C-alpha positions as a LaTeX table, in Angstrom:
\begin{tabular}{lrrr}
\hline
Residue & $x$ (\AA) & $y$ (\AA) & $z$ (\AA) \\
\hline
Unk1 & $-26.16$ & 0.28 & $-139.65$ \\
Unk2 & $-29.58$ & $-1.05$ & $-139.14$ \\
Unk3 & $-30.12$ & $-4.72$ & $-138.86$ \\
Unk4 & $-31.96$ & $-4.42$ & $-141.59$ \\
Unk5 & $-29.48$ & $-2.50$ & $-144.16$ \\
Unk6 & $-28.49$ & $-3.53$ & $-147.27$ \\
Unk7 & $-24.84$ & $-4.33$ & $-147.05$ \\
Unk8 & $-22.60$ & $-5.24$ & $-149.81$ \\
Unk9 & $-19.27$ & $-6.83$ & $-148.74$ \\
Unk10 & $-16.88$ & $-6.77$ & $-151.76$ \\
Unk11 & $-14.24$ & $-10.16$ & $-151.72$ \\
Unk12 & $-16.75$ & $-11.96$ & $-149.14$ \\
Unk13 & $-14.74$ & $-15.44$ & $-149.82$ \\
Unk14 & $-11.48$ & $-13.78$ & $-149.04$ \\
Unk15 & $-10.08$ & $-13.24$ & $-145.65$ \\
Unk16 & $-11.14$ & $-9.94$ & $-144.55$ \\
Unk17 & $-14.23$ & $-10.16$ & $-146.48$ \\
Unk18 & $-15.34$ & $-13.78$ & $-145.03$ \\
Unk19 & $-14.53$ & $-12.50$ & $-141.28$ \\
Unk20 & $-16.84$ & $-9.49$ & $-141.55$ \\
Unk21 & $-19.52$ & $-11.64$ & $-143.55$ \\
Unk22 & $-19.60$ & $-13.83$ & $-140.52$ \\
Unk23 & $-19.52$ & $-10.86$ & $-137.54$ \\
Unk24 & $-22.24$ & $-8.89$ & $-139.56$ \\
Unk25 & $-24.56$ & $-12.34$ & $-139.65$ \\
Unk26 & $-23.37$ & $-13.04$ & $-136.03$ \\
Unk27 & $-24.81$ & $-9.47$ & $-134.84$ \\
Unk28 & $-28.36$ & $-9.98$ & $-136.77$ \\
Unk29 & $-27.69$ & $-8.11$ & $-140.01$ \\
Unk30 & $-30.62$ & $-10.04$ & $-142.82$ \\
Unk31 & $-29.48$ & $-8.11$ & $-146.20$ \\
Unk32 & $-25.97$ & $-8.62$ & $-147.10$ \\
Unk33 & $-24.86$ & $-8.62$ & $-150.35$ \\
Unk34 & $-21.90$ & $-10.61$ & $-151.80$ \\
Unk35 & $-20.96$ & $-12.04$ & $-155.58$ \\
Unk36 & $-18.10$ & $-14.29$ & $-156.29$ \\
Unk37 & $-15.69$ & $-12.87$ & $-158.99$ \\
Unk38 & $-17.75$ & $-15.40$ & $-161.46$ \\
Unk39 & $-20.55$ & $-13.42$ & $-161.14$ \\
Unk40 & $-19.48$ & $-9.56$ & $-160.46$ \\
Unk41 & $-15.91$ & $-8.74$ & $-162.00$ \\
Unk42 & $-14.97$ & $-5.51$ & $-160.12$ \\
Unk43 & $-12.39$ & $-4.62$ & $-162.30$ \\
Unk44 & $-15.44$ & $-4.34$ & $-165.35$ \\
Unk45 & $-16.90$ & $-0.98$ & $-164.73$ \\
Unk46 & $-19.57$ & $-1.99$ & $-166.71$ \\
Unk47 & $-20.34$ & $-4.71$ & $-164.58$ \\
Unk48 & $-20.09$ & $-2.82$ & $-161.21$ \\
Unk49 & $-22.29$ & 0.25 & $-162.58$ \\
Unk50 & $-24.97$ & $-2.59$ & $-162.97$ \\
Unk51 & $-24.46$ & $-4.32$ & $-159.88$ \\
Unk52 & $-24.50$ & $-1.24$ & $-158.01$ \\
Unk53 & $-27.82$ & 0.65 & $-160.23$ \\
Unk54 & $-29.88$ & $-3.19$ & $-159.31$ \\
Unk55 & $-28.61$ & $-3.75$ & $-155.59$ \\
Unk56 & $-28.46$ & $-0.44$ & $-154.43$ \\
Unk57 & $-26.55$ & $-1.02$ & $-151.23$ \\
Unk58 & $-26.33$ & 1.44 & $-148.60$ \\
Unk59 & $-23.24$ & 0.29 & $-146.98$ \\
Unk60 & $-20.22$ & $-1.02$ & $-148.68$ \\
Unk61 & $-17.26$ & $-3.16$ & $-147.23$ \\
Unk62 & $-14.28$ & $-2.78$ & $-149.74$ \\
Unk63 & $-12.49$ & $-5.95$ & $-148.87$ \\
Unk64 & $-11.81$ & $-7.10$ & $-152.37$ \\
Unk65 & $-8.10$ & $-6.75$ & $-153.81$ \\
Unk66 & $-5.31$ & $-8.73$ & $-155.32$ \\
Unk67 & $-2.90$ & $-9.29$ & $-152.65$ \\
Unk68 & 0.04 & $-11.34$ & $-152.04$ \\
Unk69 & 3.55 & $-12.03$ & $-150.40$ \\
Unk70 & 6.82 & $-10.36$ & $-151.57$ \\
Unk71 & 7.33 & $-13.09$ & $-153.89$ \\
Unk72 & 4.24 & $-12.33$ & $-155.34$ \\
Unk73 & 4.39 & $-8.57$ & $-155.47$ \\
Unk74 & 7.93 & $-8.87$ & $-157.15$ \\
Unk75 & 6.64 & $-11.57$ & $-159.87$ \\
Unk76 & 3.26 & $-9.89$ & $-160.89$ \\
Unk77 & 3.69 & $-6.32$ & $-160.22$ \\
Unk78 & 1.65 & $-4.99$ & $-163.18$ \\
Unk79 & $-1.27$ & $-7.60$ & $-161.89$ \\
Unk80 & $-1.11$ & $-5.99$ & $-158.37$ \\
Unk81 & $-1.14$ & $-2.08$ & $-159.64$ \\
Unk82 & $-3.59$ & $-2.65$ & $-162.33$ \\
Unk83 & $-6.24$ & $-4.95$ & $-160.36$ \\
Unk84 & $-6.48$ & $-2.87$ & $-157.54$ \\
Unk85 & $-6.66$ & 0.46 & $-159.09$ \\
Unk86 & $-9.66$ & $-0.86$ & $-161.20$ \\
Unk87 & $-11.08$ & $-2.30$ & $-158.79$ \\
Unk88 & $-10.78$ & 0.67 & $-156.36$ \\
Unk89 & $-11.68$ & 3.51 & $-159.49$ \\
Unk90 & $-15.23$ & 1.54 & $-160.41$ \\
Unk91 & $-16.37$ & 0.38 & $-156.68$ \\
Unk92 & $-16.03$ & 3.71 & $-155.12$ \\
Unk93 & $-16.93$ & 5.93 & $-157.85$ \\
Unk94 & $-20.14$ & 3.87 & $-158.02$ \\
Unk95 & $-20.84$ & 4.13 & $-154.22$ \\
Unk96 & $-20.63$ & 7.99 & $-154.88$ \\
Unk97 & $-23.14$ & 8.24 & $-157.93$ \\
Unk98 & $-25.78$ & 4.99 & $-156.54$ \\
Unk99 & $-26.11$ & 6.88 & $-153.26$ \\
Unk100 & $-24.16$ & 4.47 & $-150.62$ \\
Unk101 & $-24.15$ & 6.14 & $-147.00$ \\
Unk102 & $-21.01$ & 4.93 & $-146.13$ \\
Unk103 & $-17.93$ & 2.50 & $-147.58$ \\
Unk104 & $-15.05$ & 1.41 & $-145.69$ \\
Unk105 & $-11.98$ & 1.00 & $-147.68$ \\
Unk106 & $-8.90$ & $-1.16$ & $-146.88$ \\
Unk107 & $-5.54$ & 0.20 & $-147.61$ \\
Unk108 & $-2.13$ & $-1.06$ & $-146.77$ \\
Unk109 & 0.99 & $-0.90$ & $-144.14$ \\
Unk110 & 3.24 & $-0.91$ & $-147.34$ \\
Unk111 & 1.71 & 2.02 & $-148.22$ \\
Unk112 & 3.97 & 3.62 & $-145.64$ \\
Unk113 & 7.53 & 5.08 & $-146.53$ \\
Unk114 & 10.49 & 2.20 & $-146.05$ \\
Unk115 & 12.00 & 4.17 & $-143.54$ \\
Unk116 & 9.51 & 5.50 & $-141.71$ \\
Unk117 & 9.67 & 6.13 & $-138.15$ \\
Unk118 & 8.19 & 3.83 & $-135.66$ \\
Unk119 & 5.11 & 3.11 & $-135.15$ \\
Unk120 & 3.88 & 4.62 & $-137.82$ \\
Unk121 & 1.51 & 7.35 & $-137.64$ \\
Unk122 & $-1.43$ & 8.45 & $-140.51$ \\
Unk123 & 0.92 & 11.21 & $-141.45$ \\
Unk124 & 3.47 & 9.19 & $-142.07$ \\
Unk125 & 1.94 & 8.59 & $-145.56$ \\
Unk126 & 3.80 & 9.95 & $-148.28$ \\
Unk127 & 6.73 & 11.25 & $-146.30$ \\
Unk128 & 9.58 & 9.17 & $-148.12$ \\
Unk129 & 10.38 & 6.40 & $-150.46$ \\
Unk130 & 8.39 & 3.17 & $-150.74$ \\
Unk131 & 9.69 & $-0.29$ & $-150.25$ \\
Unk132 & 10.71 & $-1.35$ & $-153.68$ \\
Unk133 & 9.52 & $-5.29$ & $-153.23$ \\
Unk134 & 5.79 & $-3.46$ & $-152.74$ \\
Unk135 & 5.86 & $-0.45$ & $-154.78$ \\
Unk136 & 3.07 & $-1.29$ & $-157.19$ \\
Unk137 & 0.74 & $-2.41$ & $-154.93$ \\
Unk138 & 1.60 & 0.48 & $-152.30$ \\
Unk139 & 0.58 & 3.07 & $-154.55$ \\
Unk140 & $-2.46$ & 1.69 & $-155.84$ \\
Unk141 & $-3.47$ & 1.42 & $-152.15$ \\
Unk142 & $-2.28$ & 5.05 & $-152.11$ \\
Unk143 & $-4.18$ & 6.24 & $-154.90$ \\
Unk144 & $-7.62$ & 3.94 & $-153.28$ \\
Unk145 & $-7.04$ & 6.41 & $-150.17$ \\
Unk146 & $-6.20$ & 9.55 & $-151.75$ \\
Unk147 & $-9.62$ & 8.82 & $-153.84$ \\
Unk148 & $-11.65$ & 8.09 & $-150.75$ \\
Unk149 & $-10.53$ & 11.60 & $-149.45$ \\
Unk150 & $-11.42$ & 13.52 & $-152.93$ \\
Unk151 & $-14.96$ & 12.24 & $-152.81$ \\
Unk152 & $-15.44$ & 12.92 & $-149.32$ \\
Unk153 & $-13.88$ & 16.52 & $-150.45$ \\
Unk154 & $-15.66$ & 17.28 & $-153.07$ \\
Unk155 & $-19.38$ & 15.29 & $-152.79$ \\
Unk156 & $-19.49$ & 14.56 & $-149.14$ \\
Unk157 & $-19.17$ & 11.00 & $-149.00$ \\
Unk158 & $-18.43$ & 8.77 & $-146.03$ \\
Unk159 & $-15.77$ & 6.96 & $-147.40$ \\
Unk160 & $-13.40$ & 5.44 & $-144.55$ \\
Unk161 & $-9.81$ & 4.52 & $-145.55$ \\
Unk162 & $-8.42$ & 2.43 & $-143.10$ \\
Unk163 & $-4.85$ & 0.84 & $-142.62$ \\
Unk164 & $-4.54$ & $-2.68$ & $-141.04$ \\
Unk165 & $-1.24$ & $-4.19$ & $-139.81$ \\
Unk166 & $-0.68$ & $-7.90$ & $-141.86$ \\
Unk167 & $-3.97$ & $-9.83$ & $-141.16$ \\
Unk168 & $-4.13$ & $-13.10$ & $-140.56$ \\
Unk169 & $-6.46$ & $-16.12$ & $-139.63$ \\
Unk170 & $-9.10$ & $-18.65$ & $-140.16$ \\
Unk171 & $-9.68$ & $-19.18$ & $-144.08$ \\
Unk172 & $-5.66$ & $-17.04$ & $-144.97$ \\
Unk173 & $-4.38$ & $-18.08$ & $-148.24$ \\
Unk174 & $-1.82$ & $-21.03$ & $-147.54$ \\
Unk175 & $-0.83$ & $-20.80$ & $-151.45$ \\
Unk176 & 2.95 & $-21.20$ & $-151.24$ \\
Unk177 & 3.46 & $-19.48$ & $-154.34$ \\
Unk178 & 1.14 & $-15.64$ & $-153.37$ \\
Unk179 & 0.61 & $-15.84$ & $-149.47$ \\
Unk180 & 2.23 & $-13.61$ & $-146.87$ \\
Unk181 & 4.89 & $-14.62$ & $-144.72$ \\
Unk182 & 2.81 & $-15.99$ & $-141.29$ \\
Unk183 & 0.40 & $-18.53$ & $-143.27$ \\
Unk184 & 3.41 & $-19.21$ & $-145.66$ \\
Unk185 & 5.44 & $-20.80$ & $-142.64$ \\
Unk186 & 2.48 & $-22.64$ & $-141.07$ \\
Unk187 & 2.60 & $-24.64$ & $-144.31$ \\
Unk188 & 6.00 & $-25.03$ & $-144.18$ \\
Unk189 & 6.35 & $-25.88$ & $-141.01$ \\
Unk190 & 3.48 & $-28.22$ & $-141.01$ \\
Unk191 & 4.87 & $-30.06$ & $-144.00$ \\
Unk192 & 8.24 & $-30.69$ & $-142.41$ \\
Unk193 & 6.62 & $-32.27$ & $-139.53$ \\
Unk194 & 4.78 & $-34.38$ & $-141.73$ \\
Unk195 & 8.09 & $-35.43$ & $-143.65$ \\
Unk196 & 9.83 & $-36.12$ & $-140.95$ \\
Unk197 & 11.62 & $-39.28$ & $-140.48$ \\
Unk198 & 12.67 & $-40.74$ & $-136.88$ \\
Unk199 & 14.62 & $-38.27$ & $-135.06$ \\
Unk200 & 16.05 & $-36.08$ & $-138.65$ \\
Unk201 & 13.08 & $-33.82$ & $-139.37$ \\
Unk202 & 13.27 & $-31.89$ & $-142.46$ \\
Unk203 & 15.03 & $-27.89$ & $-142.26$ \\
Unk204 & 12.82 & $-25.38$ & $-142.67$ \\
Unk205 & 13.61 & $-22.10$ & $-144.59$ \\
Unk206 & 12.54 & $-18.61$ & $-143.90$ \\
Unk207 & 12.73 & $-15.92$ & $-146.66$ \\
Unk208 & 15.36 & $-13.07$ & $-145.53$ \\
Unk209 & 17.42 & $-12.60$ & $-142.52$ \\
Unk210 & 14.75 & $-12.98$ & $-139.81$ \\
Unk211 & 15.47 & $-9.75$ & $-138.54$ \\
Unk212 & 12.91 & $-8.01$ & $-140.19$ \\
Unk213 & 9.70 & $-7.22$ & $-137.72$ \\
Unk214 & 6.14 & $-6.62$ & $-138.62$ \\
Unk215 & 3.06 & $-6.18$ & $-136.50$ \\
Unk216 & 0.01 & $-8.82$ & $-137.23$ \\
Unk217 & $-3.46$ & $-8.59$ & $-136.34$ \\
Unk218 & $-5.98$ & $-11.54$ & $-136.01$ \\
Unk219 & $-8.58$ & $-11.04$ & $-138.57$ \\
Unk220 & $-11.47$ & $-11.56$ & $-136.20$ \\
Unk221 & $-10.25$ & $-8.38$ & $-134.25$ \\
Unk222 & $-9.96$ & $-6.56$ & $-137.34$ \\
Unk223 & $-13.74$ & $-6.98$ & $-138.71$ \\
Unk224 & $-14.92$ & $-5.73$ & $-135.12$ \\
Unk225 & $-12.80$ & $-2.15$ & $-135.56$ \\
Unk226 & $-14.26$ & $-2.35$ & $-139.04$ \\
Unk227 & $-17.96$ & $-2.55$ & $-137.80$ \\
Unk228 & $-16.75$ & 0.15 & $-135.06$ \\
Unk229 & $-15.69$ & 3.31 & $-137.30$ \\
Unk230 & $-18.79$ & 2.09 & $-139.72$ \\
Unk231 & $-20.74$ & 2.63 & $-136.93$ \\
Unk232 & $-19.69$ & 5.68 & $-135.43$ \\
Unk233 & $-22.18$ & 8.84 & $-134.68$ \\
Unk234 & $-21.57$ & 10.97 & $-137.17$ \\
Unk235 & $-20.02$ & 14.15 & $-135.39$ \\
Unk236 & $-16.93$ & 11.45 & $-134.54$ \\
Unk237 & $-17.08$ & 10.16 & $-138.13$ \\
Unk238 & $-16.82$ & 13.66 & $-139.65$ \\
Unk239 & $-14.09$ & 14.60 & $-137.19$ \\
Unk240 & $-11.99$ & 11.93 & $-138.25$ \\
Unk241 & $-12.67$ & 12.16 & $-141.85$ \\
Unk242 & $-11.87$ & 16.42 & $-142.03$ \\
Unk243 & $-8.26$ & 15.18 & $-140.58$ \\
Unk244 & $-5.60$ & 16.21 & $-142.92$ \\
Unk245 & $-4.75$ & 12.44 & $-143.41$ \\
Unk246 & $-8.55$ & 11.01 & $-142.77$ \\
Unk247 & $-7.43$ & 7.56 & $-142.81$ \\
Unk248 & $-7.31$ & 5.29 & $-139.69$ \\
Unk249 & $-4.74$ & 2.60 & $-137.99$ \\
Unk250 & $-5.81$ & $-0.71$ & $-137.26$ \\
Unk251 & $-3.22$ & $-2.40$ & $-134.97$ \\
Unk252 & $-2.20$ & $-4.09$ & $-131.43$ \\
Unk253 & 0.66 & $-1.64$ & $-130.83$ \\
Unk254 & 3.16 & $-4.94$ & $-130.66$ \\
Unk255 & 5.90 & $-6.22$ & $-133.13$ \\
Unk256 & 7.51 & $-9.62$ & $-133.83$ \\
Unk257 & 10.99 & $-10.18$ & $-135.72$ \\
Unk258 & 10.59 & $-12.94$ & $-138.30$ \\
Unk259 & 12.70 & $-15.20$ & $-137.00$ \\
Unk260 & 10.90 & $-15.01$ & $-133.52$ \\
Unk261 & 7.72 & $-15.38$ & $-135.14$ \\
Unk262 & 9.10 & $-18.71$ & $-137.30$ \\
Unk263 & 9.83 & $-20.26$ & $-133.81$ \\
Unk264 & 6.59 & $-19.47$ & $-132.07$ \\
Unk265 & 5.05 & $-21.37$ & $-135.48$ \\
Unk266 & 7.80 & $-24.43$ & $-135.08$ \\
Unk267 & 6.56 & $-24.97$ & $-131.02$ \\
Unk268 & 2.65 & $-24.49$ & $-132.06$ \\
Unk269 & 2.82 & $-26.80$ & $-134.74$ \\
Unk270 & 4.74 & $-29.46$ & $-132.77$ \\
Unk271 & 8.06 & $-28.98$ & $-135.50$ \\
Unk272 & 11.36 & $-29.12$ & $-132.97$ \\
Unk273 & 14.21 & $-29.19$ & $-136.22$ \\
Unk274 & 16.39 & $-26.79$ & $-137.67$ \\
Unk275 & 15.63 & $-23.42$ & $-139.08$ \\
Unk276 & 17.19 & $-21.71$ & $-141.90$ \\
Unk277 & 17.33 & $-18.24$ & $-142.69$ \\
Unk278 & 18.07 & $-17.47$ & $-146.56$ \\
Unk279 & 19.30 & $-14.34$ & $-146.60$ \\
Unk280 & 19.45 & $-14.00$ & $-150.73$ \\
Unk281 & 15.85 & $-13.11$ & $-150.55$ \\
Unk282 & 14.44 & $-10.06$ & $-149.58$ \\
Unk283 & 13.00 & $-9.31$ & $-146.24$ \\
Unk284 & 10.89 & $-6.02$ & $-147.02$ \\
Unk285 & 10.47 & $-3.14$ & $-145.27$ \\
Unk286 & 12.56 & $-3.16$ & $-141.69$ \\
Unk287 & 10.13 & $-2.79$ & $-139.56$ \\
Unk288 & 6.26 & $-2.25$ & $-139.98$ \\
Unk289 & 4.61 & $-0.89$ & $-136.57$ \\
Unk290 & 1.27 & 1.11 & $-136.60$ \\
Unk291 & 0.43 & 4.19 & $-134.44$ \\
Unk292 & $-2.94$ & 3.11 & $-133.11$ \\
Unk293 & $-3.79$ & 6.36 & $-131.10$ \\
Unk294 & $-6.67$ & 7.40 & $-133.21$ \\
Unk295 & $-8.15$ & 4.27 & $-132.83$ \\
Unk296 & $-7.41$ & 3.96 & $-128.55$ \\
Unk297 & $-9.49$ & 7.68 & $-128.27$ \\
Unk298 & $-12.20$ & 4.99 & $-129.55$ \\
Unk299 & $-12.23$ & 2.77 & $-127.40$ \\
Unk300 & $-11.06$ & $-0.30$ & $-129.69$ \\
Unk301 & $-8.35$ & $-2.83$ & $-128.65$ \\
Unk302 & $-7.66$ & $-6.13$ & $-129.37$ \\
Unk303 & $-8.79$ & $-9.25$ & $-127.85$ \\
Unk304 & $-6.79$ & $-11.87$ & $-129.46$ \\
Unk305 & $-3.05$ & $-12.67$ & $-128.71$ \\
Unk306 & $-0.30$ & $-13.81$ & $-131.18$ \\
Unk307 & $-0.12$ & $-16.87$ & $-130.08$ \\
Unk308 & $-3.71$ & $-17.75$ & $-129.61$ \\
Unk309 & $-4.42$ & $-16.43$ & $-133.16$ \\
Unk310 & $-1.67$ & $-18.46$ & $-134.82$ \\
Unk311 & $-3.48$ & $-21.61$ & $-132.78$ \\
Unk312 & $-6.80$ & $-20.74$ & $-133.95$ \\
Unk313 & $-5.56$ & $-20.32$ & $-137.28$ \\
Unk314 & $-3.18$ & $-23.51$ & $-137.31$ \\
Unk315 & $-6.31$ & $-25.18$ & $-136.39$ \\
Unk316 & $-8.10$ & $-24.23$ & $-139.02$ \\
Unk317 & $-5.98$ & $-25.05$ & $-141.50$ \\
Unk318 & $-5.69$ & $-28.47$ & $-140.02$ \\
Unk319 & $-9.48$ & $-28.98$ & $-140.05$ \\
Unk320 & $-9.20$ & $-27.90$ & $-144.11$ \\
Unk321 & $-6.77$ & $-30.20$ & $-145.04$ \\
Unk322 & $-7.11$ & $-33.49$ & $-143.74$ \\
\hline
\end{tabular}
């Protein structure tokens, strides 16, 4: 990408989407494109064909979906499926017919079978059963990467799927009722320091048994393999995308259980009371570890640590909500 390509980032005010809005500004890129869902409702075809025919962006970050926790995905599971197969269907079908060079589309580690061995390699996909608490959303994500490898099929697109492990940072949703499970306990935590009284702070409760491990990725560290595989010469592109999975694995290669993780959170955030683990709720998949080995032939690894990431983020969250 030139400095001076146009550059539409779909969900700019959302995680992903704000990250890669400030590394593309941060590296000297002038035209980038973003709408707020106000003004450009992706799940309106009509309203993406017109975007799309007026803007005519030649590069395309897809980072706009509805997402959420496992309470979330098990309340509104119509929402998730529905959303972000529109959403996927009229962005990418667009890119195809308004000429776009080359779109990077975000799928999902629940897209992954339940039991899958680990880590979890791109062929992996659609080797067993889904985790039930993320069906819906899984196989929209499924059907967003199965698309992106039709239209590279059959037009010759550059459409790049790729798979991140749970992202997290700077500007995460802290919603209590729809955000994932590291931002959900820095609020908790954070609010049980704040309530407590002498030397009896409050509990704090973590969803499932704690046993349950997943893999998380600072989002900063994310938008930089992003801007990597968008940028790749094309004979490494094409050889990627002519793989009989073409989708990619963005990771650190590590793992935390839940309960380990909700303890790193209680000593960053300065919260030294009890934990408990509520096992009537559902802890998800097992274990959720990405193969990354198509991404190390790159050259890509991660800079930022768990625990530095969790600080920056805690931070941030501070500095929001003062």
């Amino acid at each position: 990408m030139d400095r001076d390509s146009c550059i539409y980032i779909a969900g700019h005010t959302g995680l992903v989407g704000s990250a890669l809005d400030a590394r593309l500004r941060a590296d000297g890129h002038t035209r980038i494109l973003t709408r707020r869902h106000a003004d450009l409702d992706l799940t309106r075809q009509g309203e993406v064909e017109s975007f799309f025919e007026t803007e005519r962006p030649e590069y395309v970050f897809l980072a706009a979906a509805r997402v959420g926790g496992i309470g979330a995905n098990a309340a509104r599971p119509a929402e998730f499926i529905h959303a972000n197969l529109m959403i996927q269907a009229n962005v990418l079908d667009a890119a195809h017919r308004y000429g776009v060079k080359r779109l990077l589309f975000f799928g999902s580690s629940c897209a992954y079978p339940r039991d899958a061995a680990q880590p979890m390699r791109e062929d992996d996909l659609l080797t067993g059963p889904l985790e039930p608490t993320s069906e819906p959303y899984a196989m929209a994500k499924l059907a967003g990467i199965s698309m992106c490898a039709a239209y590279n099929r059959q037009y010759g697109t550059r459409f790049i799927p790729v798979i991140p492990a749970t992202v997290y940072g700077p500007r995460d949703n802290f919603d209590p009722e729809t955000s994932h499970v590291l931002p959900a306990l820095l609020r908790r935590f954070r609010e049980a320091r704040r309530r407590a009284s002498g030397d009896r702070p409050d509990a704090v409760t973590v969803w499932g048994t704690g046993t349950a491990r997943r893999e998380f990725l600072f989002v900063d560290d994310l938008a930089r393999a992003c801007l990597l595989l968008m940028g790749l010469e094309e004979e490494r592109l094409q050889a990627i995308l002519r793989m009989p999975v073409p989708v990619t694995n963005i990771g650190t290669g590590g793992e935390i259980a839940i309960g380990e993780l909700a303890r790193l959170i209680g000593r960053i955030v300065g919260y030294d009371g009890r934990l408990v683990f509520d096992a009537s709720r559902p802890d998800g998949a097992p274990r959720k570890r990405l193969d990354t080995a198509r991404l190390d032939r790159l050259g890509w690894r991660p800079s930022v640590s768990l625990e530095e990431g969790i600080r920056k983020t805690y931070e941030w969250y501070e500095s929001v909500t003062q």
